[in-house]
mmCIF file of C-alpha atoms in Angstrom:
data_model
loop_
_atom_site.group_PDB
_atom_site.id
_atom_site.type_symbol
_atom_site.label_atom_id
_atom_site.label_comp_id
_atom_site.label_asym_id
_atom_site.label_seq_id
_atom_site.Cartn_x
_atom_site.Cartn_y
_atom_site.Cartn_z
ATOM 1 C CA MET A 30 60.956 36.678 30.953
ATOM 2 C CA ILE A 31 60.039 33.136 29.353
ATOM 3 C CA THR A 32 58.642 31.079 32.111
ATOM 4 C CA ARG A 33 57.555 28.348 30.577
ATOM 5 C CA ARG A 34 59.940 26.532 28.111
ATOM 6 C CA PRO A 35 58.440 23.163 26.789
ATOM 7 C CA ARG A 36 62.139 22.390 25.186
ATOM 8 C CA ARG A 37 63.176 21.600 28.615
ATOM 9 C CA ASN A 38 61.366 18.226 28.292
ATOM 10 C CA ARG A 39 62.961 17.766 24.420
ATOM 11 C CA GLN A 40 66.862 18.163 25.148
ATOM 12 C CA SER A 41 67.916 14.571 25.630
ATOM 13 C CA GLU A 42 66.563 11.440 24.168
ATOM 14 C CA VAL A 43 66.201 10.221 27.929
ATOM 15 C CA ILE A 44 63.858 12.669 28.802
ATOM 16 C CA ARG A 45 62.018 12.401 25.656
ATOM 17 C CA ASN A 46 61.495 9.121 26.330
ATOM 18 C CA MET A 47 60.109 9.440 30.304
ATOM 19 C CA VAL A 48 57.420 12.063 28.789
ATOM 20 C CA GLU A 49 56.703 10.376 25.896
ATOM 21 C CA GLU A 50 52.655 10.184 25.388
ATOM 22 C CA THR A 51 52.277 7.178 23.008
ATOM 23 C CA THR A 52 54.475 3.812 22.897
ATOM 24 C CA LEU A 53 54.080 1.246 20.460
ATOM 25 C CA GLY A 54 54.683 -2.962 21.347
ATOM 26 C CA LEU A 55 54.155 -5.601 19.250
ATOM 27 C CA ASN A 56 50.916 -6.842 21.172
ATOM 28 C CA ASP A 57 49.212 -3.707 19.427
ATOM 29 C CA PHE A 58 49.572 -5.768 16.198
ATOM 30 C CA ILE A 59 47.546 -7.986 13.950
ATOM 31 C CA PHE A 60 49.807 -8.603 10.908
ATOM 32 C CA PRO A 61 47.484 -9.552 7.728
ATOM 33 C CA LEU A 62 48.519 -12.995 5.668
ATOM 34 C CA PHE A 63 47.921 -13.946 2.524
ATOM 35 C CA ILE A 64 47.114 -17.650 1.245
ATOM 36 C CA ILE A 65 46.957 -19.469 -2.118
ATOM 37 C CA GLU A 66 46.717 -23.101 -2.765
ATOM 38 C CA GLY A 67 50.004 -25.307 -3.648
ATOM 39 C CA GLN A 68 53.258 -26.240 -2.179
ATOM 40 C CA ASN A 69 56.203 -24.846 -1.209
ATOM 41 C CA LYS A 70 55.117 -21.007 -2.983
ATOM 42 C CA LYS A 71 56.024 -18.185 -1.701
ATOM 43 C CA ILE A 72 55.096 -15.231 -4.156
ATOM 44 C CA GLU A 73 56.070 -11.641 -3.594
ATOM 45 C CA ILE A 74 52.742 -8.909 -4.038
ATOM 46 C CA SER A 75 54.038 -6.673 -6.763
ATOM 47 C CA SER A 76 52.432 -3.681 -5.698
ATOM 48 C CA MET A 77 53.081 -4.671 -1.619
ATOM 49 C CA PRO A 78 56.835 -5.225 -1.642
ATOM 50 C CA SER A 79 57.976 -7.423 1.252
ATOM 51 C CA ILE A 80 54.435 -8.961 1.306
ATOM 52 C CA ASN A 81 53.900 -12.394 -0.014
ATOM 53 C CA ARG A 82 51.088 -14.663 -0.793
ATOM 54 C CA PHE A 83 51.717 -18.228 0.653
ATOM 55 C CA SER A 84 50.740 -22.090 0.287
ATOM 56 C CA ILE A 85 50.226 -23.389 3.619
ATOM 57 C CA ASP A 86 53.687 -25.148 3.991
ATOM 58 C CA THR A 87 55.167 -21.601 3.771
ATOM 59 C CA LEU A 88 52.843 -20.056 5.513
ATOM 60 C CA LEU A 89 53.523 -22.078 8.291
ATOM 61 C CA GLU A 90 57.518 -20.881 8.135
ATOM 62 C CA GLU A 91 56.234 -17.449 7.596
ATOM 63 C CA VAL A 92 54.207 -17.357 11.264
ATOM 64 C CA ASN A 93 56.909 -19.227 12.929
ATOM 65 C CA SER A 94 59.286 -16.685 12.281
ATOM 66 C CA CYS A 95 57.296 -14.135 13.144
ATOM 67 C CA VAL A 96 56.603 -15.904 16.578
ATOM 68 C CA GLU A 97 59.758 -15.768 16.961
ATOM 69 C CA LEU A 98 60.163 -11.906 16.888
ATOM 70 C CA GLY A 99 56.744 -11.561 18.859
ATOM 71 C CA VAL A 100 54.139 -10.916 16.717
ATOM 72 C CA LYS A 101 51.597 -13.558 17.881
ATOM 73 C CA ALA A 102 48.113 -11.876 16.133
ATOM 74 C CA PHE A 103 47.495 -12.832 12.587
ATOM 75 C CA ALA A 104 44.826 -11.942 10.066
ATOM 76 C CA PRO A 105 44.977 -14.535 7.064
ATOM 77 C CA PHE A 106 43.130 -14.081 3.931
ATOM 78 C CA ALA A 107 42.739 -16.508 0.925
ATOM 79 C CA SER A 108 43.016 -16.205 -2.760
ATOM 80 C CA ILE A 109 40.596 -18.116 -4.196
ATOM 81 C CA PRO A 110 41.119 -19.842 -7.925
ATOM 82 C CA GLU A 111 38.469 -18.128 -10.028
ATOM 83 C CA GLN A 112 36.872 -21.373 -11.031
ATOM 84 C CA LEU A 113 35.788 -21.691 -7.403
ATOM 85 C CA LYS A 114 33.865 -18.551 -7.339
ATOM 86 C CA ASP A 115 30.404 -18.441 -8.056
ATOM 87 C CA LYS A 116 27.259 -15.797 -7.571
ATOM 88 C CA MET A 117 26.411 -17.467 -4.026
ATOM 89 C CA ALA A 118 29.929 -17.432 -2.848
ATOM 90 C CA SER A 119 29.224 -20.993 -1.677
ATOM 91 C CA GLU A 120 32.984 -21.728 -1.794
ATOM 92 C CA SER A 121 33.483 -19.230 1.498
ATOM 93 C CA HIS A 122 31.746 -21.764 3.675
ATOM 94 C CA ASN A 123 33.155 -25.339 2.333
ATOM 95 C CA PRO A 124 34.940 -26.975 5.387
ATOM 96 C CA ASP A 125 37.555 -28.411 3.268
ATOM 97 C CA GLY A 126 38.361 -25.046 1.420
ATOM 98 C CA LEU A 127 41.493 -23.394 1.472
ATOM 99 C CA PHE A 128 40.697 -20.741 4.275
ATOM 100 C CA PRO A 129 39.367 -23.426 6.983
ATOM 101 C CA ARG A 130 42.362 -25.929 6.061
ATOM 102 C CA ALA A 131 44.953 -23.145 6.560
ATOM 103 C CA ILE A 132 43.422 -21.708 9.873
ATOM 104 C CA ARG A 133 43.377 -25.420 11.078
ATOM 105 C CA GLU A 134 47.101 -25.891 10.052
ATOM 106 C CA ILE A 135 48.377 -22.469 12.251
ATOM 107 C CA LYS A 136 45.928 -23.615 15.104
ATOM 108 C CA LYS A 137 47.415 -27.185 15.176
ATOM 109 C CA ASN A 138 51.328 -26.140 15.149
ATOM 110 C CA PHE A 139 50.825 -22.488 16.686
ATOM 111 C CA PRO A 140 47.602 -23.426 19.107
ATOM 112 C CA ASP A 141 48.972 -20.006 21.169
ATOM 113 C CA VAL A 142 48.538 -17.633 18.666
ATOM 114 C CA VAL A 143 45.426 -15.465 17.595
ATOM 115 C CA LEU A 144 43.586 -15.710 14.359
ATOM 116 C CA MET A 145 41.090 -12.979 13.155
ATOM 117 C CA THR A 146 39.606 -14.176 9.872
ATOM 118 C CA ASP A 147 37.760 -11.816 7.496
ATOM 119 C CA VAL A 148 33.956 -12.502 7.026
ATOM 120 C CA ALA A 149 33.206 -11.075 3.478
ATOM 121 C CA LEU A 150 31.863 -12.942 0.272
ATOM 122 C CA ASP A 151 34.402 -10.565 -2.178
ATOM 123 C CA PRO A 152 37.152 -12.997 -2.322
ATOM 124 C CA TYR A 153 34.969 -15.713 -2.992
ATOM 125 C CA SER A 154 32.121 -14.138 -5.270
ATOM 126 C CA SER A 155 32.030 -14.227 -9.120
ATOM 127 C CA ASP A 156 30.830 -10.786 -9.026
ATOM 128 C CA GLY A 157 33.378 -9.577 -6.423
ATOM 129 C CA HIS A 158 31.453 -7.909 -4.309
ATOM 130 C CA ASP A 159 30.950 -8.418 -0.332
ATOM 131 C CA GLY A 160 27.518 -9.159 -1.130
ATOM 132 C CA ILE A 161 24.718 -11.230 -3.336
ATOM 133 C CA VAL A 162 24.236 -9.565 -6.593
ATOM 134 C CA GLU A 163 20.611 -9.361 -8.086
ATOM 135 C CA ASN A 164 20.360 -7.157 -11.014
ATOM 136 C CA GLY A 165 22.956 -4.821 -10.138
ATOM 137 C CA GLU A 166 22.063 -4.394 -6.615
ATOM 138 C CA ILE A 167 23.509 -5.814 -3.282
ATOM 139 C CA LEU A 168 21.048 -7.638 -1.452
ATOM 140 C CA ASN A 169 21.806 -7.225 2.304
ATOM 141 C CA ASP A 170 19.803 -9.760 4.319
ATOM 142 C CA GLU A 171 20.163 -12.719 1.795
ATOM 143 C CA THR A 172 23.993 -12.131 2.363
ATOM 144 C CA LEU A 173 23.656 -12.329 5.719
ATOM 145 C CA GLU A 174 22.896 -16.277 5.529
ATOM 146 C CA VAL A 175 25.938 -16.771 3.874
ATOM 147 C CA LEU A 176 28.239 -14.176 6.385
ATOM 148 C CA GLY A 177 26.401 -16.391 9.043
ATOM 149 C CA LYS A 178 27.652 -19.973 7.420
ATOM 150 C CA MET A 179 31.046 -18.603 6.681
ATOM 151 C CA ALA A 180 31.732 -17.462 10.083
ATOM 152 C CA LEU A 181 30.669 -20.796 11.653
ATOM 153 C CA VAL A 182 33.078 -22.235 9.511
ATOM 154 C CA GLN A 183 35.678 -20.358 10.584
ATOM 155 C CA ALA A 184 35.010 -20.828 14.335
ATOM 156 C CA GLN A 185 34.574 -24.485 13.792
ATOM 157 C CA ALA A 186 38.185 -24.340 12.045
ATOM 158 C CA GLY A 187 39.810 -22.406 15.208
ATOM 159 C CA ALA A 188 39.240 -18.741 14.655
ATOM 160 C CA ASP A 189 39.696 -17.124 17.959
ATOM 161 C CA ILE A 190 37.949 -13.617 16.240
ATOM 162 C CA VAL A 191 35.936 -13.384 13.203
ATOM 163 C CA GLY A 192 36.094 -9.870 11.596
ATOM 164 C CA PRO A 193 33.064 -9.212 9.538
ATOM 165 C CA SER A 194 34.258 -6.334 6.683
ATOM 166 C CA ASP A 195 31.084 -6.672 4.683
ATOM 167 C CA MET A 196 29.341 -3.594 5.845
ATOM 168 C CA MET A 197 25.687 -5.244 5.472
ATOM 169 C CA ASP A 198 23.158 -3.566 7.699
ATOM 170 C CA GLY A 199 22.704 -6.632 10.972
ATOM 171 C CA ARG A 200 25.462 -8.539 10.117
ATOM 172 C CA VAL A 201 27.142 -8.562 13.553
ATOM 173 C CA GLY A 202 23.932 -9.269 15.748
ATOM 174 C CA TYR A 203 22.953 -12.433 12.939
ATOM 175 C CA ILE A 204 26.815 -13.611 13.082
ATOM 176 C CA ARG A 205 26.458 -13.608 16.951
ATOM 177 C CA ASN A 206 23.314 -15.414 16.927
ATOM 178 C CA VAL A 207 24.926 -18.182 14.505
ATOM 179 C CA LEU A 208 28.114 -18.318 16.571
ATOM 180 C CA ASP A 209 26.016 -18.718 20.140
ATOM 181 C CA GLU A 210 23.698 -21.175 18.936
ATOM 182 C CA ASN A 211 26.228 -23.296 17.486
ATOM 183 C CA GLY A 212 28.105 -23.245 21.221
ATOM 184 C CA TYR A 213 31.046 -20.624 19.808
ATOM 185 C CA HIS A 214 30.334 -18.171 22.714
ATOM 186 C CA LYS A 215 34.322 -17.710 23.179
ATOM 187 C CA VAL A 216 34.676 -16.558 19.704
ATOM 188 C CA GLY A 217 35.134 -12.796 19.471
ATOM 189 C CA ILE A 218 33.768 -10.562 16.828
ATOM 190 C CA MET A 219 36.138 -7.466 15.458
ATOM 191 C CA SER A 220 33.401 -5.637 13.346
ATOM 192 C CA TYR A 221 34.872 -3.499 10.376
ATOM 193 C CA THR A 222 32.407 -0.884 11.807
ATOM 194 C CA ALA A 223 33.572 2.116 9.813
ATOM 195 C CA LYS A 224 34.471 0.925 6.510
ATOM 196 C CA TYR A 225 34.890 3.505 3.863
ATOM 197 C CA ALA A 226 34.586 3.110 0.582
ATOM 198 C CA SER A 227 38.229 4.072 -0.358
ATOM 199 C CA SER A 228 40.872 4.546 -3.556
ATOM 200 C CA PHE A 229 43.297 2.999 -1.215
ATOM 201 C CA TYR A 230 42.624 -0.653 -1.441
ATOM 202 C CA GLY A 231 43.929 -1.279 -4.788
ATOM 203 C CA PRO A 232 47.246 -3.399 -3.734
ATOM 204 C CA PHE A 233 44.722 -5.989 -1.535
ATOM 205 C CA ARG A 234 42.578 -6.786 -4.260
ATOM 206 C CA ASP A 235 45.333 -7.295 -6.410
ATOM 207 C CA ALA A 236 46.607 -9.813 -4.034
ATOM 208 C CA LEU A 237 43.067 -11.768 -3.283
ATOM 209 C CA ASP A 238 41.926 -10.862 -7.058
ATOM 210 C CA SER A 239 38.769 -9.536 -5.451
ATOM 211 C CA ALA A 240 38.015 -6.215 -7.188
ATOM 212 C CA PRO A 241 34.108 -5.783 -8.304
ATOM 213 C CA LYS A 242 33.468 -7.083 -12.045
ATOM 214 C CA LYS A 243 30.891 -4.373 -12.062
ATOM 215 C CA GLY A 244 30.197 -1.157 -10.330
ATOM 216 C CA ASP A 245 31.686 -0.134 -7.172
ATOM 217 C CA LYS A 246 31.104 -0.529 -3.407
ATOM 218 C CA LYS A 247 29.513 2.851 -2.208
ATOM 219 C CA THR A 248 25.899 1.617 -1.585
ATOM 220 C CA TYR A 249 27.144 -0.381 1.426
ATOM 221 C CA GLN A 250 30.867 0.906 2.085
ATOM 222 C CA MET A 251 30.630 4.225 3.900
ATOM 223 C CA ASN A 252 31.114 7.940 2.058
ATOM 224 C CA PHE A 253 34.443 9.599 3.042
ATOM 225 C CA ALA A 254 32.625 12.778 3.481
ATOM 226 C CA ASN A 255 31.136 11.358 6.555
ATOM 227 C CA SER A 256 32.001 11.299 10.463
ATOM 228 C CA ARG A 257 28.990 11.167 12.131
ATOM 229 C CA GLU A 258 28.041 7.975 10.355
ATOM 230 C CA ALA A 259 30.352 6.217 11.796
ATOM 231 C CA LEU A 260 29.044 6.650 15.378
ATOM 232 C CA ILE A 261 25.293 5.127 14.520
ATOM 233 C CA GLU A 262 27.385 2.064 12.755
ATOM 234 C CA ALA A 263 29.478 1.767 16.266
ATOM 235 C CA GLU A 264 26.108 2.030 18.244
ATOM 236 C CA LEU A 265 24.563 -0.464 16.369
ATOM 237 C CA ASP A 266 27.869 -3.188 15.922
ATOM 238 C CA THR A 267 27.830 -2.312 19.997
ATOM 239 C CA GLN A 268 24.102 -3.209 20.523
ATOM 240 C CA GLU A 269 24.426 -6.531 18.402
ATOM 241 C CA GLY A 270 27.480 -7.806 20.078
ATOM 242 C CA ALA A 271 30.610 -6.729 18.819
ATOM 243 C CA ASP A 272 33.717 -7.226 20.917
ATOM 244 C CA PHE A 273 36.095 -4.902 19.279
ATOM 245 C CA LEU A 274 35.182 -1.895 16.341
ATOM 246 C CA MET A 275 37.483 -1.154 14.078
ATOM 247 C CA VAL A 276 38.055 1.826 11.056
ATOM 248 C CA LYS A 277 39.401 1.219 7.916
ATOM 249 C CA PRO A 278 41.563 2.798 6.387
ATOM 250 C CA ALA A 279 43.758 4.411 9.129
ATOM 251 C CA LEU A 280 45.490 7.431 8.027
ATOM 252 C CA ALA A 281 43.039 9.191 5.987
ATOM 253 C CA TYR A 282 40.788 8.859 8.805
ATOM 254 C CA LEU A 283 42.495 9.551 12.150
ATOM 255 C CA ASP A 284 39.656 11.586 13.081
ATOM 256 C CA ILE A 285 37.303 8.688 13.291
ATOM 257 C CA ILE A 286 39.812 6.451 15.407
ATOM 258 C CA LYS A 287 39.513 9.172 17.823
ATOM 259 C CA LEU A 288 35.858 9.647 17.646
ATOM 260 C CA LEU A 289 35.404 6.388 18.339
ATOM 261 C CA ARG A 290 37.604 6.083 21.021
ATOM 262 C CA GLU A 291 36.178 9.089 22.664
ATOM 263 C CA ASN A 292 32.540 7.546 22.367
ATOM 264 C CA SER A 293 33.062 3.764 22.958
ATOM 265 C CA HIS A 294 34.469 1.732 25.831
ATOM 266 C CA LEU A 295 34.827 -1.104 23.384
ATOM 267 C CA PRO A 296 38.570 -1.605 21.717
ATOM 268 C CA ILE A 297 38.946 0.300 18.692
ATOM 269 C CA ALA A 298 41.160 -1.230 16.206
ATOM 270 C CA ALA A 299 42.386 0.599 12.740
ATOM 271 C CA TYR A 300 43.557 -1.265 9.687
ATOM 272 C CA ASN A 301 46.410 0.324 8.146
ATOM 273 C CA ILE A 302 45.890 -1.114 4.405
ATOM 274 C CA SER A 303 47.509 -1.868 1.410
ATOM 275 C CA GLY A 304 47.602 1.222 -0.118
ATOM 276 C CA GLU A 305 48.709 2.988 2.896
ATOM 277 C CA TYR A 306 51.737 0.393 3.350
ATOM 278 C CA ALA A 307 52.572 0.721 -0.769
ATOM 279 C CA MET A 308 52.761 4.341 -0.460
ATOM 280 C CA VAL A 309 55.313 4.286 1.954
ATOM 281 C CA LYS A 310 57.650 1.857 0.572
ATOM 282 C CA ALA A 311 57.166 3.200 -2.722
ATOM 283 C CA ALA A 312 58.531 6.671 -1.678
ATOM 284 C CA ALA A 313 61.454 4.698 0.180
ATOM 285 C CA GLN A 314 62.343 2.844 -2.760
ATOM 286 C CA ASN A 315 62.636 6.426 -4.841
ATOM 287 C CA GLY A 316 64.808 7.449 -1.802
ATOM 288 C CA TRP A 317 62.338 10.573 -1.100
ATOM 289 C CA ILE A 318 61.734 9.550 2.513
ATOM 290 C CA ASP A 319 63.435 7.025 5.305
ATOM 291 C CA GLY A 320 60.908 3.989 5.007
ATOM 292 C CA GLU A 321 61.772 2.805 8.511
ATOM 293 C CA LYS A 322 61.228 6.363 10.500
ATOM 294 C CA ALA A 323 58.043 6.712 8.325
ATOM 295 C CA MET A 324 57.014 3.548 9.203
ATOM 296 C CA VAL A 325 57.299 4.157 13.083
ATOM 297 C CA GLU A 326 55.802 7.621 12.534
ATOM 298 C CA VAL A 327 52.930 6.174 10.732
ATOM 299 C CA LEU A 328 52.173 3.790 13.411
ATOM 300 C CA THR A 329 52.658 5.729 16.209
ATOM 301 C CA SER A 330 50.188 8.141 14.802
ATOM 302 C CA ILE A 331 47.356 5.606 14.599
ATOM 303 C CA LYS A 332 48.013 4.645 17.829
ATOM 304 C CA ARG A 333 48.468 8.257 18.825
ATOM 305 C CA ALA A 334 44.509 8.748 17.574
ATOM 306 C CA GLY A 335 42.930 6.139 20.050
ATOM 307 C CA ALA A 336 43.749 2.682 18.345
ATOM 308 C CA ASP A 337 44.384 -0.178 20.894
ATOM 309 C CA ILE A 338 44.956 -2.616 17.949
ATOM 310 C CA ILE A 339 46.550 -2.154 14.615
ATOM 311 C CA LEU A 340 46.307 -3.925 11.516
ATOM 312 C CA THR A 341 49.188 -3.698 9.639
ATOM 313 C CA TYR A 342 51.513 -5.043 7.001
ATOM 314 C CA PHE A 343 54.601 -3.373 8.728
ATOM 315 C CA ALA A 344 53.887 -5.596 11.789
ATOM 316 C CA LYS A 345 57.220 -8.126 11.171
ATOM 317 C CA GLU A 346 58.909 -5.058 9.571
ATOM 318 C CA TYR A 347 58.664 -3.273 12.922
ATOM 319 C CA ALA A 348 59.620 -6.186 15.172
ATOM 320 C CA GLN A 349 62.699 -6.876 13.274
ATOM 321 C CA PHE A 350 63.721 -3.112 13.583
ATOM 322 C CA ILE A 351 62.945 -3.401 17.424
ATOM 323 C CA ARG A 352 65.561 -6.052 17.785
ATOM 324 C CA ARG A 353 68.198 -4.487 15.773
#
């Protein structure tokens, strides 16, 4: 005799919905956006179908369309012209630069949206690294000063949350001190706590033209073979004042998301990155998978693993999907 039959709870859609353990909502998402100089520009990124680079004017139109769909949190990234890049990434803290101008315009037109900004040198560095490079070495402590200046300029422009993605030691505490000393106590820090040296970043680096000119990022980004190391980073970031902890990438690191969720009371974010997005899109375009179903499954898996917040290029598409 079979007394326990789990299939009873799967026999109709209504029952399946009643016992569903993980649900996705638009409040779970932060939508990354790419910004370029110019006017009336909207340029699709070839390796990221349906994702574009926007000039500020068209960016505002994109934000408006997202807000109307219910997406209200954004992570802007700026693509900086090569002539503005230098060894010290000085454009990163220019208050009149592209990125602060874009933040100000978004907040002026959409004061209720949440902007989470990126704090790292690579889009602004002539070396393409997240830190200052000297004789092939990434300088940690010297980089912190630039990161602090960058975070302050972003806070002054209207950022709600700053996201240090550089993986320099001590950067969360340094940035927290800079923000607090300048009166920006309300600006949160979403630390890229466990950011791995991954092969899935390619399309993002295409979007920003931010790949390293020499070497790789393995002396500061984490070894993808390690998990316990993520707990060390999480403990340090928590002690230094992080408000959120992030795992990046997401799909190949669901165990890390779960590990941080089980060991921290802070909100856990996960970045469903460009390569993960591009794989689904490429397979769907070739007719190998159902792209919409794969999108929902991917996002659900990240939420199920323990992420409270998901940065994803699927955010707008998912909002359109659930409207139908």
